[in-house]
mmCIF file of C-alpha atoms in Angstrom:
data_model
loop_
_atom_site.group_PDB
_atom_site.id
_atom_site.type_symbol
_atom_site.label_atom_id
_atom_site.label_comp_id
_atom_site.label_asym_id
_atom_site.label_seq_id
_atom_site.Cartn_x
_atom_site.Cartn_y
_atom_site.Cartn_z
ATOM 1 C CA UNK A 1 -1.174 -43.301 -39.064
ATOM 2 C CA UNK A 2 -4.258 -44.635 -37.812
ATOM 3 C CA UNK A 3 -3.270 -48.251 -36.300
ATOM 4 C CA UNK A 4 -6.746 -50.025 -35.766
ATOM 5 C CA UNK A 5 -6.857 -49.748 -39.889
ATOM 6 C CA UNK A 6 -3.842 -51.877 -39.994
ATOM 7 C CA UNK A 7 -5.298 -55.346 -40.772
ATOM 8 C CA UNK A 8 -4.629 -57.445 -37.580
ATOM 9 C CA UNK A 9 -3.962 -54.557 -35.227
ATOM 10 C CA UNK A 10 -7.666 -55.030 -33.736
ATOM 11 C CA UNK A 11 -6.874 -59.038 -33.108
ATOM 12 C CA UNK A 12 -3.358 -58.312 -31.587
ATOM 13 C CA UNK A 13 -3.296 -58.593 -27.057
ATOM 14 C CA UNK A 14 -3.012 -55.231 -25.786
ATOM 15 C CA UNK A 15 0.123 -55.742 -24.812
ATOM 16 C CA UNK A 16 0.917 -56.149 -28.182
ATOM 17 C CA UNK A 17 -0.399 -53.202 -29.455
ATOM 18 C CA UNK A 18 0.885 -50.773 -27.261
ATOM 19 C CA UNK A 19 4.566 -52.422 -28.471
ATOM 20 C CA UNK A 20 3.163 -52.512 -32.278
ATOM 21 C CA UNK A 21 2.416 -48.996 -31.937
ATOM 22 C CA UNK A 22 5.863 -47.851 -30.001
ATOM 23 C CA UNK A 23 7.942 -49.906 -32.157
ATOM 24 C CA UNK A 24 5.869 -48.726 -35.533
ATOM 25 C CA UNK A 25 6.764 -44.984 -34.597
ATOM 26 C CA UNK A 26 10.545 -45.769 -33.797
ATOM 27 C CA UNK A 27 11.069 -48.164 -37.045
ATOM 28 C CA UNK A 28 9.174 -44.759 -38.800
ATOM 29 C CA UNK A 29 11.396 -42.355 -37.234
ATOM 30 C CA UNK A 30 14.277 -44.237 -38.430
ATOM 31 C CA UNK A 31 13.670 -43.682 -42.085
ATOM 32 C CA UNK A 32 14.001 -41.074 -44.134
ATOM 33 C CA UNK A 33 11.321 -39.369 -45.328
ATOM 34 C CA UNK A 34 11.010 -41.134 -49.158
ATOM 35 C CA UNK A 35 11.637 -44.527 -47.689
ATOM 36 C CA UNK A 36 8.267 -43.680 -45.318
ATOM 37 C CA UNK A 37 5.718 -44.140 -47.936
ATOM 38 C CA UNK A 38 6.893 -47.785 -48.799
ATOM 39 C CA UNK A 39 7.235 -49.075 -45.333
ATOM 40 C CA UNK A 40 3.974 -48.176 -44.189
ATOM 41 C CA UNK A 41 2.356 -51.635 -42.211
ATOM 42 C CA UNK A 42 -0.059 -53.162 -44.152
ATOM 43 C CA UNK A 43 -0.650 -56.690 -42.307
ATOM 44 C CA UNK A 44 0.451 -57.302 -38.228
ATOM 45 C CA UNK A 45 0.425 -61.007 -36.772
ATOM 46 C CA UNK A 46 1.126 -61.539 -33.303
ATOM 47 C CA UNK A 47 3.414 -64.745 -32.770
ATOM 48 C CA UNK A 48 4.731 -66.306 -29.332
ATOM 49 C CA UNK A 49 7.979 -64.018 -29.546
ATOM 50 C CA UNK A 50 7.161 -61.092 -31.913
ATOM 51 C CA UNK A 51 5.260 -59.250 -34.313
ATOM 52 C CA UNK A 52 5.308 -60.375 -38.120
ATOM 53 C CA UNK A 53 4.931 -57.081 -39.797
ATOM 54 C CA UNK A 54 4.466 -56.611 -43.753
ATOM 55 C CA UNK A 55 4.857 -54.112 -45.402
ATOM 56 C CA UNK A 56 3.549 -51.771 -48.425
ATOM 57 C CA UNK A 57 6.973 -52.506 -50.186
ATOM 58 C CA UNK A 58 6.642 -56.101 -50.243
ATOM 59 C CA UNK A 59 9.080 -56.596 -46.929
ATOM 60 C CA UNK A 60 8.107 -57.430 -43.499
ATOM 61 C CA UNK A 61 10.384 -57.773 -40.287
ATOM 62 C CA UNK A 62 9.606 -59.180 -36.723
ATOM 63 C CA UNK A 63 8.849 -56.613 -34.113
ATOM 64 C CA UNK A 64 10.737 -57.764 -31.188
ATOM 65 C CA UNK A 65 9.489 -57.082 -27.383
ATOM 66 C CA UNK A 66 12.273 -55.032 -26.823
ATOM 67 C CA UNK A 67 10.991 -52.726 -29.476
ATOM 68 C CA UNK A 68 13.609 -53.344 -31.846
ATOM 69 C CA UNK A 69 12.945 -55.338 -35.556
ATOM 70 C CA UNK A 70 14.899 -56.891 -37.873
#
């Protein structure tokens, strides 16, 4: 996955993308290998608290700075 063609990665801190990026290959390595294609990041806002990241599928979570999501 290339991250800087993510729209937003290039305006996130970079703090924020080195968490984007270590949470985006966790929340990846979580899913099996159909569910992949549909959760691929298509938007990433950084917000006080978190990451608001959408998704291909329609979904998006908050990326949390302890590298979880929900």
């Amino acid at each position: 996955m290339i991250f800087e063609n993510i729209p937003g990665f290039n305006e996130l801190s970079e703090p924020a993308k080195k968490k984007f990026i270590s949470t985006c290959i966790a929340h990846q390595n979580s899913l099996g290998k159909e569910e992949k294609a549909d959760w691929k990041p298509v938007k990433v806002i950084e917000a006080k608290h978190h990451l608001e990241v959408y998704f291909k599928n329609g979904e998006f979570l908050h990326y949390y700075p302890d590298r979880t999501w929900g």
